[in-house]
GROMACS .gro file of N, CA and C in nm:
model
  261
    1MET      N    1   0.088  -0.119   0.005
    1MET     CA    2   0.001   0.003   0.004
    1MET      C    3   0.086   0.134  -0.001
    2ALA      N    4   0.188   0.127   0.077
    2ALA     CA    5   0.283   0.240   0.081
    2ALA      C    6   0.333   0.272  -0.056
    3GLU      N    7   0.375   0.170  -0.125
    3GLU     CA    8   0.427   0.180  -0.259
    3GLU      C    9   0.326   0.247  -0.356
    4ASP      N   10   0.199   0.207  -0.348
    4ASP     CA   11   0.095   0.265  -0.429
    4ASP      C   12   0.078   0.413  -0.397
    5GLN      N   13   0.080   0.443  -0.258
    5GLN     CA   14   0.069   0.585  -0.227
    5GLN      C   15   0.180   0.665  -0.289
    6ARG      N   16   0.302   0.610  -0.281
    6ARG     CA   17   0.417   0.686  -0.341
    6ARG      C   18   0.400   0.701  -0.492
    7ILE      N   19   0.364   0.602  -0.562
    7ILE     CA   20   0.349   0.607  -0.701
    7ILE      C   21   0.249   0.712  -0.738
    8ARG      N   22   0.132   0.712  -0.667
    8ARG     CA   23   0.029   0.813  -0.701
    8ARG      C   24   0.078   0.960  -0.672
    9PHE      N   25   0.148   0.972  -0.559
    9PHE     CA   26   0.197   1.103  -0.515
    9PHE      C   27   0.297   1.158  -0.616
   10LEU      N   28   0.392   1.068  -0.667
   10LEU     CA   29   0.498   1.109  -0.755
   10LEU      C   30   0.440   1.136  -0.893
   11ALA      N   31   0.342   1.054  -0.935
   11ALA     CA   32   0.275   1.084  -1.068
   11ALA      C   33   0.204   1.212  -1.071
   12GLU      N   34   0.132   1.243  -0.959
   12GLU     CA   35   0.064   1.371  -0.965
   12GLU      C   36   0.159   1.490  -0.958
   13LEU      N   37   0.275   1.470  -0.883
   13LEU     CA   38   0.367   1.574  -0.885
   13LEU      C   39   0.434   1.591  -1.012
   14ASP      N   40   0.468   1.485  -1.079
   14ASP     CA   41   0.526   1.489  -1.214
   14ASP      C   42   0.438   1.562  -1.313
   15ALA      N   43   0.310   1.537  -1.302
   15ALA     CA   44   0.214   1.591  -1.396
   15ALA      C   45   0.194   1.743  -1.368
   16SER      N   46   0.226   1.784  -1.245
   16SER     CA   47   0.202   1.919  -1.209
   16SER      C   48   0.325   2.019  -1.221
   17LEU      N   49   0.439   1.950  -1.248
   17LEU     CA   50   0.564   2.027  -1.253
   17LEU      C   51   0.574   2.103  -1.390
   18PRO      N   52   0.586   2.233  -1.383
   18PRO     CA   53   0.595   2.315  -1.516
   18PRO      C   54   0.737   2.336  -1.550
   19MET      N   55   0.801   2.224  -1.588
   19MET     CA   56   0.942   2.233  -1.633
   19MET      C   57   0.964   2.127  -1.729
   20PRO      N   58   1.084   2.128  -1.803
   20PRO     CA   59   1.119   2.033  -1.910
   20PRO      C   60   1.122   1.894  -1.844
   21LEU      N   61   1.098   1.793  -1.931
   21LEU     CA   62   1.091   1.647  -1.896
   21LEU      C   63   1.222   1.611  -1.810
   22GLU      N   64   1.337   1.647  -1.856
   22GLU     CA   65   1.464   1.602  -1.796
   22GLU      C   66   1.470   1.659  -1.649
   23ARG      N   67   1.434   1.789  -1.633
   23ARG     CA   68   1.431   1.844  -1.510
   23ARG      C   69   1.324   1.783  -1.413
   24ARG      N   70   1.205   1.757  -1.473
   24ARG     CA   71   1.098   1.696  -1.387
   24ARG      C   72   1.151   1.561  -1.336
   25ALA      N   73   1.218   1.482  -1.427
   25ALA     CA   74   1.271   1.350  -1.381
   25ALA      C   75   1.374   1.371  -1.273
   26GLU      N   76   1.456   1.470  -1.273
   26GLU     CA   77   1.561   1.496  -1.163
   26GLU      C   78   1.477   1.525  -1.035
   27VAL      N   79   1.381   1.616  -1.044
   27VAL     CA   80   1.305   1.650  -0.925
   27VAL      C   81   1.232   1.529  -0.866
   28ILE      N   82   1.167   1.451  -0.951
   28ILE     CA   83   1.094   1.330  -0.898
   28ILE      C   84   1.200   1.243  -0.835
   29GLU      N   85   1.318   1.217  -0.883
   29GLU     CA   86   1.419   1.136  -0.826
   29GLU      C   87   1.450   1.189  -0.694
   30GLU      N   88   1.471   1.318  -0.682
   30GLU     CA   89   1.510   1.388  -0.548
   30GLU      C   90   1.403   1.368  -0.438
   31ILE      N   91   1.278   1.392  -0.486
   31ILE     CA   92   1.163   1.376  -0.398
   31ILE      C   93   1.151   1.231  -0.351
   32ASP      N   94   1.171   1.141  -0.444
   32ASP     CA   95   1.154   0.993  -0.412
   32ASP      C   96   1.258   0.956  -0.312
   33ALA      N   97   1.380   1.005  -0.329
   33ALA     CA   98   1.485   0.974  -0.231
   33ALA      C   99   1.457   1.044  -0.090
   34HIS      N  100   1.409   1.161  -0.094
   34HIS     CA  101   1.374   1.225   0.027
   34HIS      C  102   1.260   1.139   0.106
   35LEU      N  103   1.170   1.104   0.032
   35LEU     CA  104   1.056   1.025   0.092
   35LEU      C  105   1.121   0.889   0.149
   36ASP      N  106   1.207   0.839   0.075
   36ASP     CA  107   1.274   0.705   0.128
   36ASP      C  108   1.337   0.732   0.269
   37ASP      N  109   1.415   0.836   0.267
   37ASP     CA  110   1.486   0.879   0.395
   37ASP      C  111   1.387   0.904   0.505
   38ALA      N  112   1.288   0.981   0.475
   38ALA     CA  113   1.193   1.021   0.580
   38ALA      C  114   1.108   0.901   0.630
   39VAL      N  115   1.067   0.813   0.542
   39VAL     CA  116   0.994   0.687   0.582
   39VAL      C  117   1.086   0.600   0.656
   40ALA      N  118   1.210   0.581   0.616
   40ALA     CA  119   1.308   0.493   0.680
   40ALA      C  120   1.326   0.539   0.827
   41ALA      N  121   1.344   0.670   0.843
   41ALA     CA  122   1.366   0.719   0.980
   41ALA      C  123   1.250   0.690   1.070
   42ARG      N  124   1.132   0.710   1.026
   42ARG     CA  125   1.013   0.675   1.110
   42ARG      C  126   0.992   0.531   1.130
   43VAL      N  127   1.021   0.445   1.036
   43VAL     CA  128   1.012   0.306   1.049
   43VAL      C  129   1.111   0.258   1.148
   44GLU      N  130   1.235   0.306   1.153
   44GLU     CA  131   1.327   0.270   1.253
   44GLU      C  132   1.288   0.298   1.393
   45ARG      N  133   1.195   0.408   1.402
   45ARG     CA  134   1.138   0.435   1.533
   45ARG      C  135   1.019   0.362   1.572
   46GLY      N  136   0.992   0.265   1.484
   46GLY     CA  137   0.877   0.175   1.510
   46GLY      C  138   0.736   0.202   1.448
   47GLU      N  139   0.740   0.305   1.353
   47GLU     CA  140   0.605   0.330   1.297
   47GLU      C  141   0.586   0.234   1.174
   48ALA      N  142   0.465   0.209   1.146
   48ALA     CA  143   0.422   0.121   1.036
   48ALA      C  144   0.463   0.190   0.903
   49PRO      N  145   0.510   0.121   0.807
   49PRO     CA  146   0.550   0.177   0.675
   49PRO      C  147   0.443   0.265   0.610
   50ASP      N  148   0.326   0.212   0.613
   50ASP     CA  149   0.208   0.293   0.552
   50ASP      C  150   0.191   0.421   0.619
   51ALA      N  151   0.194   0.422   0.750
   51ALA     CA  152   0.184   0.546   0.834
   51ALA      C  153   0.299   0.640   0.817
   52ALA      N  154   0.407   0.578   0.807
   52ALA     CA  155   0.534   0.671   0.781
   52ALA      C  156   0.523   0.732   0.650
   53GLU      N  157   0.491   0.656   0.548
   53GLU     CA  158   0.474   0.711   0.405
   53GLU      C  159   0.374   0.822   0.401
   54SER      N  160   0.251   0.801   0.460
   54SER     CA  161   0.157   0.914   0.468
   54SER      C  162   0.209   1.032   0.541
   55TYR      N  163   0.270   1.018   0.657
   55TYR     CA  164   0.320   1.126   0.720
   55TYR      C  165   0.421   1.201   0.639
   56ALA      N  166   0.524   1.135   0.570
   56ALA     CA  167   0.622   1.211   0.495
   56ALA      C  168   0.560   1.285   0.377
   57GLN      N  169   0.460   1.221   0.313
   57GLN     CA  170   0.391   1.296   0.207
   57GLN      C  171   0.318   1.415   0.260
   58ARG      N  172   0.258   1.405   0.377
   58ARG     CA  173   0.184   1.516   0.431
   58ARG      C  174   0.275   1.638   0.466
   59ARG      N  175   0.400   1.594   0.505
   59ARG     CA  176   0.504   1.699   0.542
   59ARG      C  177   0.544   1.776   0.414
   60LEU      N  178   0.545   1.706   0.294
   60LEU     CA  179   0.584   1.775   0.171
   60LEU      C  180   0.470   1.854   0.112
   61GLY      N  181   0.337   1.824   0.158
   61GLY     CA  182   0.229   1.894   0.110
   61GLY      C  183   0.164   1.834  -0.015
   62ALA      N  184   0.048   1.889  -0.063
   62ALA     CA  185  -0.018   1.838  -0.175
   62ALA      C  186   0.087   1.855  -0.296
   63PRO      N  187   0.073   1.751  -0.387
   63PRO     CA  188   0.169   1.754  -0.510
   63PRO      C  189   0.157   1.880  -0.588
   64GLY      N  190   0.044   1.935  -0.600
   64GLY     CA  191   0.025   2.054  -0.686
   64GLY      C  192   0.093   2.172  -0.618
   65ASP      N  193   0.076   2.187  -0.483
   65ASP     CA  194   0.135   2.291  -0.412
   65ASP      C  195   0.282   2.277  -0.403
   66LEU      N  196   0.334   2.157  -0.393
   66LEU     CA  197   0.489   2.133  -0.391
   66LEU      C  198   0.533   2.166  -0.535
   67ALA      N  199   0.464   2.130  -0.632
   67ALA     CA  200   0.507   2.159  -0.781
   67ALA      C  201   0.528   2.313  -0.795
   68ARG      N  202   0.423   2.387  -0.752
   68ARG     CA  203   0.435   2.540  -0.757
   68ARG      C  204   0.559   2.587  -0.677
   69ASP      N  205   0.576   2.537  -0.557
   69ASP     CA  206   0.692   2.573  -0.481
   69ASP      C  207   0.830   2.548  -0.556
   70LEU      N  208   0.832   2.429  -0.605
   70LEU     CA  209   0.956   2.389  -0.676
   70LEU      C  210   0.981   2.467  -0.801
   71ALA      N  211   0.876   2.509  -0.860
   71ALA     CA  212   0.886   2.589  -0.986
   71ALA      C  213   0.929   2.724  -0.967
   72ARG      N  214   0.915   2.779  -0.847
   72ARG     CA  215   0.968   2.914  -0.817
   72ARG      C  216   1.111   2.930  -0.852
   73PRO      N  217   1.158   3.032  -0.933
   73PRO     CA  218   1.304   3.043  -0.977
   73PRO      C  219   1.394   3.048  -0.849
   74GLU      N  220   1.350   3.099  -0.743
   74GLU     CA  221   1.443   3.113  -0.635
   74GLU      C  222   1.446   2.998  -0.543
   75GLN      N  223   1.361   2.903  -0.568
   75GLN     CA  224   1.346   2.777  -0.480
   75GLN      C  225   1.402   2.659  -0.550
   76SER      N  226   1.500   2.608  -0.491
   76SER     CA  227   1.557   2.483  -0.542
   76SER      C  228   1.501   2.372  -0.471
   77ALA      N  229   1.496   2.249  -0.526
   77ALA     CA  230   1.451   2.124  -0.453
   77ALA      C  231   1.522   2.106  -0.320
   78TRP      N  232   1.651   2.135  -0.328
   78TRP     CA  233   1.738   2.114  -0.202
   78TRP      C  234   1.687   2.207  -0.090
   79ARG      N  235   1.671   2.330  -0.125
   79ARG     CA  236   1.631   2.427  -0.020
   79ARG      C  237   1.497   2.393   0.032
   80LEU      N  238   1.407   2.345  -0.051
   80LEU     CA  239   1.274   2.316  -0.008
   80LEU      C  240   1.274   2.186   0.083
   81LEU      N  241   1.354   2.100   0.045
   81LEU     CA  242   1.359   1.970   0.130
   81LEU      C  243   1.430   1.998   0.259
   82ALA      N  244   1.528   2.083   0.254
   82ALA     CA  245   1.594   2.120   0.379
   82ALA      C  246   1.495   2.193   0.473
   83ALA      N  247   1.412   2.271   0.416
   83ALA     CA  248   1.318   2.344   0.503
   83ALA      C  249   1.204   2.247   0.557
   84VAL      N  250   1.172   2.149   0.476
   84VAL     CA  251   1.067   2.049   0.525
   84VAL      C  252   1.130   1.955   0.629
   85GLY      N  253   1.253   1.913   0.611
   85GLY     CA  254   1.323   1.817   0.703
   85GLY      C  255   1.275   1.680   0.680
   86ALA      N  256   1.337   1.591   0.732
   86ALA     CA  257   1.318   1.451   0.718
   86ALA      C  258   1.212   1.393   0.810
   87GLY      N  259   1.159   1.473   0.891
   87GLY     CA  260   1.053   1.418   0.978
   87GLY      C  261   1.083   1.437   1.116
   0.00000   0.00000   0.00000
């Protein structure tokens, strides 16, 4: 189930990103890795994987909102993820 959640989240984010295909792929890869790290940290503390995935996605916000934030010229994926934190 957590994998399905992730696939839907990333697909919606990808569809919402107003940037070239190559850059979208880079951003999706970065967000996917961030989600991996955030979920792993919560699972290590005893949380169920599905709950950890849901929490990590909520921390990033709705895919459309995240896409808008990532598209801002002054906002890099790294700065946004650093601000959100791993959980």
